[in-house]
Coordinates of C-alpha atoms in Angstrom, one line a residue:
X1 CA 109.6 66.3 45.2
X2 CA 109.5 69.2 47.7
X3 CA 107.3 72.1 48.4
X4 CA 109.7 74.6 46.8
X5 CA 112.5 72.5 45.3
X6 CA 111.9 70.2 42.3
X7 CA 108.1 70.6 42.3
X8 CA 107.7 68.6 39.1
X9 CA 105.6 69.2 36.0
X10 CA 102.1 68.7 37.4
X11 CA 101.1 72.3 37.0
X12 CA 102.0 72.4 33.3
X13 CA 100.5 69.0 32.8
X14 CA 97.1 70.4 33.9
X15 CA 97.4 73.2 31.4
X16 CA 98.2 70.7 28.6
X17 CA 95.1 68.6 29.6
X18 CA 93.0 71.5 28.5
X19 CA 93.0 73.9 25.6
X20 CA 96.6 75.2 25.3
X21 CA 97.8 78.0 23.1
X22 CA 101.5 77.2 22.3
X23 CA 103.7 79.8 24.0
X24 CA 106.6 77.4 24.5
X25 CA 109.1 79.4 22.4
X26 CA 109.4 81.7 25.4
X27 CA 111.6 79.0 26.8
X28 CA 114.1 79.6 23.9
X29 CA 114.3 83.3 24.9
X30 CA 115.1 82.3 28.5
X31 CA 117.5 79.6 27.4
X32 CA 119.6 82.2 25.5
X33 CA 120.2 84.0 28.8
X34 CA 121.2 80.9 30.9
X35 CA 124.8 81.0 32.3
X36 CA 125.4 84.4 30.8
X37 CA 125.6 87.9 32.2
X38 CA 121.9 88.2 31.3
X39 CA 120.7 85.2 33.4
X40 CA 118.5 87.4 35.7
X41 CA 115.1 88.1 34.1
X42 CA 112.1 90.0 35.5
X43 CA 109.1 89.4 33.2
X44 CA 106.1 91.5 34.2
X45 CA 102.7 91.7 32.7
X46 CA 99.1 92.5 33.6
X47 CA 96.9 90.2 35.7
X48 CA 95.4 87.3 33.7
X49 CA 98.0 87.6 31.0
X50 CA 99.5 84.2 31.6
X51 CA 102.3 85.0 34.1
X52 CA 101.7 81.9 36.3
X53 CA 101.2 79.6 33.2
X54 CA 104.6 80.7 31.9
X55 CA 106.2 80.0 35.3
X56 CA 104.7 76.5 35.5
X57 CA 105.9 75.8 32.0
X58 CA 109.5 76.8 32.8
X59 CA 109.4 74.7 36.0
X60 CA 108.3 71.6 34.0
X61 CA 110.9 72.2 31.3
X62 CA 113.9 72.7 33.6
X63 CA 113.1 70.5 36.6
X64 CA 115.5 67.6 36.8
X65 CA 113.2 65.6 39.1
X66 CA 110.7 64.7 36.3
X67 CA 110.7 63.7 32.6
X68 CA 108.8 66.3 30.6
X69 CA 109.8 65.3 27.1
X70 CA 106.2 64.2 26.2
X71 CA 104.7 67.4 27.5
X72 CA 106.8 69.4 25.0
X73 CA 107.3 67.0 22.1
X74 CA 104.4 68.5 20.1
X75 CA 105.2 72.1 21.0
X76 CA 107.2 74.6 19.0
X77 CA 110.1 74.6 21.6
X78 CA 110.8 70.9 20.7
X79 CA 112.4 72.0 17.4
X80 CA 114.5 74.8 19.0
X81 CA 118.3 74.3 19.0
X82 CA 118.5 74.5 22.8
X83 CA 115.6 72.2 23.6
X84 CA 117.7 69.1 24.4
X85 CA 120.5 71.0 26.1
X86 CA 118.4 72.3 29.0
X87 CA 115.4 69.9 29.2
X88 CA 115.1 68.6 32.8
X89 CA 118.7 69.4 33.7
X90 CA 118.5 71.6 36.7
X91 CA 117.3 71.7 40.3
X92 CA 114.5 74.2 40.3
X93 CA 113.3 76.4 43.1
X94 CA 109.7 77.6 42.6
X95 CA 108.3 80.3 44.9
X96 CA 104.8 81.9 44.7
X97 CA 105.1 85.0 46.9
X98 CA 101.3 85.2 47.3
X99 CA 101.3 82.0 49.4
X100 CA 103.2 84.0 52.0
X101 CA 101.4 87.3 51.7
X102 CA 98.2 85.6 52.6
X103 CA 99.7 84.2 55.8
X104 CA 102.1 86.8 57.1
X105 CA 101.2 90.5 57.5
X106 CA 104.3 92.0 59.0
X107 CA 108.1 92.2 58.5
X108 CA 108.5 88.6 59.6
X109 CA 107.3 87.5 56.2
X110 CA 110.8 87.6 54.8
X111 CA 112.2 85.4 57.5
X112 CA 109.4 82.9 56.9
X113 CA 110.2 82.8 53.2
X114 CA 113.9 82.3 53.9
X115 CA 113.4 79.6 56.5
X116 CA 110.7 77.6 54.7
X117 CA 112.7 77.3 51.5
X118 CA 115.9 76.6 53.4
X119 CA 114.3 73.8 55.3
X120 CA 112.8 72.3 52.2
X121 CA 116.1 72.4 50.3
X122 CA 118.0 70.9 53.3
X123 CA 115.6 67.9 53.2
X124 CA 116.6 67.4 49.5
X125 CA 120.4 67.6 50.4
X126 CA 120.6 66.3 53.9
X127 CA 124.3 65.5 53.4
X128 CA 125.1 69.2 53.2
X129 CA 125.3 70.6 56.7
X130 CA 123.4 73.7 57.8
X131 CA 125.6 75.9 60.0
X132 CA 124.4 78.2 62.7
X133 CA 123.5 81.5 61.2
X134 CA 123.1 80.2 57.7
X135 CA 120.5 81.9 55.6
X136 CA 119.1 80.4 52.4
X137 CA 121.8 81.8 50.2
X138 CA 124.5 80.4 52.4
X139 CA 123.0 76.9 52.1
X140 CA 122.7 77.2 48.3
X141 CA 126.3 78.3 48.0
X142 CA 127.4 75.2 50.0
X143 CA 125.2 72.9 47.9
X144 CA 126.6 74.4 44.7
X145 CA 130.2 74.0 45.9
X146 CA 129.5 70.3 46.8
X147 CA 127.6 69.4 43.6
X148 CA 128.9 71.9 41.1
X149 CA 125.3 72.1 40.0
X150 CA 123.7 75.5 39.5
X151 CA 120.0 76.2 40.3
X152 CA 117.1 77.7 38.4
X153 CA 115.1 80.0 40.6
X154 CA 111.5 80.9 39.5
X155 CA 109.5 83.4 41.5
X156 CA 105.8 84.0 40.7
X157 CA 104.1 87.2 41.8
X158 CA 107.5 88.6 42.9
X159 CA 105.9 92.0 43.5
X160 CA 103.0 90.8 45.8
X161 CA 105.0 92.1 48.8
X162 CA 105.6 95.4 47.1
X163 CA 101.8 95.8 46.6
X164 CA 101.0 94.7 50.2
X165 CA 103.6 96.8 52.0
X166 CA 104.4 100.5 51.3
X167 CA 107.9 101.7 50.5
X168 CA 110.1 102.4 53.5
X169 CA 108.3 99.9 55.7
X170 CA 110.5 97.2 57.5
X171 CA 108.9 94.5 55.4
X172 CA 109.7 96.2 52.1
X173 CA 113.3 97.0 53.1
X174 CA 113.8 93.5 54.3
X175 CA 112.4 92.1 51.1
X176 CA 114.7 94.2 48.8
X177 CA 117.7 93.3 51.0
X178 CA 116.7 89.6 50.7
X179 CA 116.5 89.9 46.9
X180 CA 119.8 91.6 46.7
X181 CA 121.4 88.9 48.9
X182 CA 120.1 86.2 46.7
X183 CA 120.6 87.7 43.2
X184 CA 123.2 90.5 43.5
X185 CA 125.9 89.0 45.7
X186 CA 129.3 88.0 44.5
X187 CA 128.4 84.3 44.2
X188 CA 124.9 84.6 42.7
X189 CA 126.3 84.0 39.2
X190 CA 127.9 80.7 40.4
X191 CA 124.8 79.5 42.3
X192 CA 122.2 80.3 39.6
X193 CA 122.1 79.2 36.0
X194 CA 119.1 81.4 35.6
X195 CA 116.5 83.4 37.6
X196 CA 113.0 84.2 36.3
X197 CA 110.8 86.5 38.2
X198 CA 107.3 87.4 37.1
X199 CA 104.6 89.7 38.4
X200 CA 102.8 92.9 37.5
X201 CA 105.4 95.6 38.4
X202 CA 109.0 95.9 37.1
X203 CA 111.8 95.8 39.6
X204 CA 111.5 98.2 42.4
X205 CA 113.4 101.5 42.0
X206 CA 115.0 103.7 44.6
X207 CA 115.4 107.3 43.3
X208 CA 117.1 106.7 39.9
X209 CA 118.8 103.5 40.6
X210 CA 117.2 100.0 40.4
X211 CA 117.3 98.0 43.5
X212 CA 118.3 95.0 41.3
X213 CA 119.9 96.6 38.3
X214 CA 121.4 93.3 37.1
X215 CA 118.0 92.1 36.0
X216 CA 116.9 92.2 32.4
X217 CA 113.4 93.6 32.5
X218 CA 110.5 92.8 30.1
X219 CA 107.3 94.6 30.8
X220 CA 104.0 95.9 29.2
X221 CA 106.0 99.1 28.5
X222 CA 109.1 97.4 27.1
X223 CA 108.6 93.7 26.4
X224 CA 111.7 93.4 24.1
X225 CA 111.8 90.0 22.3
X226 CA 109.0 88.5 24.6
X227 CA 106.2 90.6 23.2
X228 CA 104.5 87.8 21.3
X229 CA 104.3 85.6 24.5
X230 CA 102.6 88.3 26.6
X231 CA 99.1 87.6 25.2
X232 CA 97.3 85.9 22.4
X233 CA 98.0 87.0 18.8
X234 CA 95.2 87.7 16.3
X235 CA 96.1 84.5 14.4
X236 CA 96.0 82.4 17.6
X237 CA 92.5 83.7 18.5
X238 CA 91.2 83.2 15.0
X239 CA 92.3 79.5 15.3
X240 CA 90.6 79.1 18.7
X241 CA 87.4 80.8 17.4
X242 CA 87.2 78.5 14.4
X243 CA 87.8 75.4 16.6
X244 CA 85.2 76.4 19.1
X245 CA 82.7 77.9 16.7
X246 CA 83.0 81.4 18.2
X247 CA 82.5 84.7 16.3
X248 CA 86.0 86.1 15.9
X249 CA 84.8 89.7 15.3
X250 CA 83.0 89.6 18.6
X251 CA 86.1 88.3 20.4
X252 CA 88.1 91.1 18.7
X253 CA 85.7 93.8 19.8
X254 CA 85.8 92.6 23.4
X255 CA 89.4 91.5 24.0
X256 CA 91.8 92.8 21.3
X257 CA 93.5 96.2 21.2
X258 CA 96.6 95.8 23.2
X259 CA 99.8 96.9 21.5
X260 CA 102.7 95.2 23.2
X261 CA 106.1 96.2 21.8
X262 CA 106.0 95.5 18.1
X263 CA 102.9 93.3 18.4
X264 CA 100.1 95.5 17.1
X265 CA 97.1 93.2 17.9
X266 CA 97.2 91.3 21.2
X267 CA 94.3 89.8 23.1
X268 CA 93.8 89.3 26.8
X269 CA 94.3 85.5 27.0
X270 CA 92.3 84.8 30.2
X271 CA 89.2 86.7 28.9
X272 CA 89.4 84.9 25.6
X273 CA 89.6 81.5 27.2
X274 CA 86.8 82.3 29.6
X275 CA 84.6 83.4 26.7
X276 CA 85.4 80.2 24.9
X277 CA 84.4 78.1 28.0
X278 CA 81.2 80.1 28.6
X279 CA 80.3 80.3 25.0
X280 CA 79.8 84.1 24.8
X281 CA 81.7 87.3 25.2
X282 CA 81.3 89.5 28.2
X283 CA 83.5 91.3 30.7
X284 CA 85.6 89.0 32.8
X285 CA 87.8 91.8 33.9
X286 CA 86.2 92.4 37.3
X287 CA 87.7 89.2 38.6
X288 CA 91.2 90.7 38.4
X289 CA 90.6 92.5 41.7
X290 CA 92.2 95.8 40.7
X291 CA 89.1 97.9 40.3
X292 CA 89.3 99.7 43.7
X293 CA 92.9 100.7 43.0
X294 CA 92.0 102.0 39.5
X295 CA 89.1 104.1 40.9
X296 CA 91.4 105.5 43.5
X297 CA 94.0 106.5 41.0
X298 CA 91.5 108.2 38.8
X299 CA 90.1 110.1 41.8
X300 CA 93.5 111.8 42.2
X301 CA 92.7 113.8 39.0
X302 CA 96.3 115.0 38.6
X303 CA 96.9 117.7 35.9
X304 CA 93.7 117.3 34.0
X305 CA 93.5 113.5 34.4
X306 CA 89.8 113.6 34.2
X307 CA 89.9 115.3 30.8
X308 CA 92.3 112.7 29.5
X309 CA 90.1 109.8 30.8
X310 CA 87.2 111.3 29.0
X311 CA 89.3 111.7 25.8
X312 CA 90.3 108.0 26.0
X313 CA 86.7 106.9 26.6
X314 CA 85.9 108.8 23.4
X315 CA 88.4 106.7 21.5
X316 CA 91.4 109.0 21.7
X317 CA 95.0 108.6 23.0
X318 CA 97.0 110.6 25.5
X319 CA 100.7 111.3 25.9
X320 CA 102.5 109.4 28.7
X321 CA 106.0 109.3 29.9
X322 CA 106.4 105.9 31.7
X323 CA 110.1 106.2 32.5
X324 CA 109.9 108.1 35.8
X325 CA 107.4 105.8 37.6
X326 CA 109.1 104.2 40.6
X327 CA 107.3 100.9 40.1
X328 CA 105.5 101.4 43.4
X329 CA 101.7 101.6 43.4
X330 CA 101.8 103.5 46.7
X331 CA 104.0 106.2 45.3
X332 CA 101.9 108.1 42.7
X333 CA 103.1 111.6 42.1
X334 CA 101.6 112.8 38.8
X335 CA 99.4 111.9 35.8
X336 CA 102.2 110.0 34.1
X337 CA 102.5 107.7 37.1
X338 CA 98.7 107.0 37.1
X339 CA 98.8 106.2 33.4
X340 CA 101.9 104.0 33.8
X341 CA 100.2 102.0 36.6
X342 CA 97.1 101.5 34.5
X343 CA 99.3 100.3 31.6
X344 CA 101.0 97.7 33.9
X345 CA 97.6 96.7 35.2
X346 CA 96.2 96.3 31.7
X347 CA 93.6 99.0 31.9
X348 CA 95.5 101.0 29.2
X349 CA 97.6 100.0 26.3
X350 CA 100.9 101.7 25.4
X351 CA 102.1 102.8 21.9
X352 CA 105.8 103.1 22.3
X353 CA 106.3 104.8 19.0
X354 CA 104.1 107.7 19.9
X355 CA 104.5 107.6 23.7
X356 CA 100.7 107.4 23.9
X357 CA 98.2 105.3 25.9
X358 CA 94.6 104.4 25.2
X359 CA 91.8 102.1 26.3
X360 CA 92.3 98.9 24.3
X361 CA 88.8 97.3 24.0
X362 CA 85.2 97.1 25.1
X363 CA 85.9 94.9 28.1
X364 CA 88.3 97.4 29.6
X365 CA 86.3 100.4 28.5
X366 CA 83.4 99.0 30.5
X367 CA 85.5 98.9 33.7
X368 CA 86.7 102.4 33.0
X369 CA 83.1 103.5 32.8
X370 CA 82.5 101.8 36.2
X371 CA 85.5 103.7 37.6
X372 CA 84.1 107.0 36.3
X373 CA 80.8 106.3 37.9
X374 CA 82.4 105.3 41.2
X375 CA 84.1 108.7 41.1
X376 CA 80.7 110.5 40.6
X377 CA 81.6 112.3 37.4
X378 CA 78.0 113.0 36.7
X379 CA 78.3 114.9 33.5
X380 CA 80.2 112.1 31.8
X381 CA 78.1 109.4 33.4
X382 CA 74.9 111.2 32.2
X383 CA 76.2 111.4 28.6
X384 CA 77.2 107.7 28.7
X385 CA 73.8 106.6 30.0
X386 CA 71.9 108.6 27.3
X387 CA 74.1 107.4 24.5
X388 CA 71.8 104.5 23.6
X389 CA 68.9 106.9 23.2
X390 CA 71.1 109.2 21.0
X391 CA 72.1 106.4 18.7
X392 CA 68.5 105.3 18.3
X393 CA 67.3 108.8 17.6
X394 CA 70.0 109.0 14.9
X395 CA 69.0 105.8 13.3
X396 CA 65.3 106.9 13.4
X397 CA 66.2 110.2 11.7
X398 CA 64.9 112.2 14.6
X399 CA 66.9 115.4 14.0
X400 CA 65.4 117.4 16.9
X401 CA 66.2 114.6 19.4
X402 CA 69.8 114.3 18.1
X403 CA 70.3 118.1 18.3
X404 CA 69.0 118.2 21.9
X405 CA 71.0 115.1 22.9
X406 CA 74.3 116.5 21.6
X407 CA 73.5 119.9 23.2
X408 CA 72.9 118.3 26.5
X409 CA 76.1 116.3 26.3
X410 CA 78.0 119.5 25.3
X411 CA 76.5 121.5 28.1
X412 CA 77.0 118.9 30.8
X413 CA 80.7 118.6 29.9
X414 CA 81.7 122.2 29.7
X415 CA 83.5 121.9 33.1
X416 CA 85.8 119.2 31.5
X417 CA 86.3 120.4 28.0
X418 CA 86.8 123.8 26.3
X419 CA 83.2 124.6 25.3
X420 CA 84.0 126.5 22.0
X421 CA 86.8 124.2 20.8
X422 CA 85.7 122.1 17.8
X423 CA 88.0 119.3 18.7
X424 CA 86.4 119.2 22.2
X425 CA 83.0 119.1 20.6
X426 CA 84.1 116.1 18.5
X427 CA 85.3 114.5 21.8
X428 CA 81.9 115.1 23.4
X429 CA 80.2 113.6 20.4
X430 CA 82.3 110.5 20.7
X431 CA 81.2 110.2 24.4
X432 CA 77.6 110.9 23.4
X433 CA 77.7 108.1 20.9
X434 CA 79.6 105.8 23.2
X435 CA 76.9 103.1 23.1
X436 CA 77.4 102.9 19.3
X437 CA 80.7 101.0 20.0
X438 CA 78.6 97.9 20.8
X439 CA 77.6 97.5 17.2
X440 CA 79.9 99.9 15.3
X441 CA 83.6 100.5 14.8
X442 CA 84.0 104.3 15.5
X443 CA 86.5 106.2 13.5
X444 CA 87.5 109.8 14.4
X445 CA 88.7 111.9 11.5
X446 CA 88.6 109.1 8.9
X447 CA 90.5 110.1 5.8
X448 CA 88.4 110.7 2.7
X449 CA 89.4 111.6 -0.8
X450 CA 89.2 115.3 0.2
X451 CA 89.8 116.0 3.9
X452 CA 88.4 114.0 6.8
X453 CA 85.0 112.9 8.0
X454 CA 84.7 113.9 11.7
X455 CA 83.1 110.7 12.9
X456 CA 82.3 107.6 10.9
X457 CA 80.4 104.6 12.3
X458 CA 81.0 101.3 10.4
X459 CA 78.7 98.5 11.4
X460 CA 80.4 95.4 12.9
X461 CA 80.0 92.0 11.2
X462 CA 76.4 90.6 11.5
X463 CA 75.0 94.0 12.5
X464 CA 72.1 95.0 10.3
X465 CA 72.4 98.8 10.6
X466 CA 73.4 101.6 8.3
X467 CA 76.8 103.2 8.3
X468 CA 76.8 106.7 9.7
X469 CA 79.0 109.7 8.6
X470 CA 78.9 112.6 11.0
X471 CA 80.2 116.1 10.1
X472 CA 80.6 118.9 12.5
X473 CA 80.3 122.6 11.7
X474 CA 80.9 125.6 14.0
X475 CA 79.0 128.8 13.2
X476 CA 77.6 127.3 10.1
X477 CA 74.2 125.6 9.6
X478 CA 73.7 121.8 9.5
X479 CA 72.9 121.9 5.8
X480 CA 76.4 123.1 5.1
X481 CA 77.7 120.1 7.0
X482 CA 75.7 117.8 4.8
X483 CA 76.9 119.6 1.7
X484 CA 80.5 119.1 2.9
X485 CA 79.9 115.4 3.2
X486 CA 78.6 115.3 -0.4
X487 CA 81.7 117.1 -1.6
X488 CA 84.0 114.5 -0.1
X489 CA 84.9 111.2 -1.7
X490 CA 84.0 108.4 0.6
X491 CA 86.7 105.9 1.4
X492 CA 86.1 102.3 0.5
X493 CA 85.0 101.4 4.0
X494 CA 82.0 103.8 3.6
X495 CA 81.4 103.4 -0.1
X496 CA 80.3 99.7 0.3
X497 CA 77.4 101.0 2.4
X498 CA 76.2 103.4 -0.3
X499 CA 72.7 102.0 -0.2
X500 CA 72.6 101.9 3.7
X501 CA 74.2 105.2 4.7
X502 CA 73.1 108.0 7.0
X503 CA 74.7 111.4 6.6
X504 CA 74.5 113.5 9.8
X505 CA 75.3 117.1 9.9
X506 CA 75.6 118.8 13.3
X507 CA 76.1 122.5 13.7
X508 CA 77.0 124.6 16.7
X509 CA 76.5 128.4 17.1
X510 CA 79.2 129.8 19.4
X511 CA 77.1 132.9 20.3
X512 CA 73.8 131.2 21.1
X513 CA 75.3 127.9 22.1
X514 CA 72.6 126.2 20.1
X515 CA 72.9 123.0 18.2
X516 CA 71.1 121.9 15.1
X517 CA 71.0 118.6 13.2
X518 CA 70.2 117.5 9.7
X519 CA 70.0 113.7 8.8
X520 CA 69.9 112.5 5.3
X521 CA 69.8 109.0 3.7
X522 CA 72.5 108.7 1.0

């Protein structure tokens, strides 16, 4: 067993010793690429979404220096057609780039990576000579020629150098050249049966060409057939919740909401497991270490970025084109780049069908609010801070307090949103009622039998509060808003609260810029 070569299965064994959600079928996806033109894979996902766990699992499965059969015998991969074919059959090189980034702070980092792995491999094959001037690839070629045995190369946090050194620096150029030497040379297909790189960012681009365009890329934007392995599915979290006696609805509120490829409901796995261990749901997102970068990106305020962040905090979605991003956090040129970075970091989720992004859940929304506060967006911050008071005034039936609260939120945010636009007023209302998301599911423009209800608040499970239907009217009085609610047929979600339902009519006069409110118990 070496430091980088044939490191064994201890890492995955540790995972199996605890609560393990079976993601082993990812191995079958990788197996299909081995010894084919598609053998080079770059699988990127957000922090705390199981990147290192997957890398350790692959090491344990492929590494010929250990016997991992018992580790996988009760997992789904054990019944896959390729399980026996590749189990513990390869010499495996495992490299965690962060172990070098923490030690070396200049362009010599690449030479250290090359030399340390080369020395470790030479100890494993002392009979193969190292010639003067040999780099790592030269040694691997010579070993492969002598043994006719291809390697598996697994790189964790492959983009740590990209995040540490800016584009165009000697370290970055040396790193890209090293990757090309290893994986894009004429003999790379012979030396490697498979290469699996994982990290946050997809492969670095230069202009319109990929620096390593032979890699098959799976990402938060385009996960292809790996989507179900990027996080926990709804069914997996329901099983965990039942086993641990946790409230699934609470877990869903905090950690669900990611749409990854065709998977409509994906949970942040690290946060779910931490909640299970602690026994309660709260934000574990701060430990990802990405907050400062997010606050800096938001501060750029490209092309109305502030307006869009407010819209997403209000529960809306925004258009995004993720195709032009250069996969370099130091090269941010426009709003699409900011949104794409936030998608890769896990602060936004991406709906590929609509090319839209949105804030996925309460945990991430809380961090977005922190970023907004760090950027001193006082009008938005003020509305968010007062949202608890506004909700309580609504539940208390205090019409005057609700009218004044909505008016204050509207006035404070005129610099961000078009003041006389009814859609903008609905957005401001969603911000003003932001606190309600703790205990309610908020629906914007929920379909009714006749038209739409502007905002509907449905109590979450185990919340003893009435449902709330809010109707907006511009240049008409609040009573007409209530009348309109009565004329609509409530959808089933609202009808079941017929005996615990508040009807809230809010009117706005464009000339006087005054708001009025009428609250009625149904």
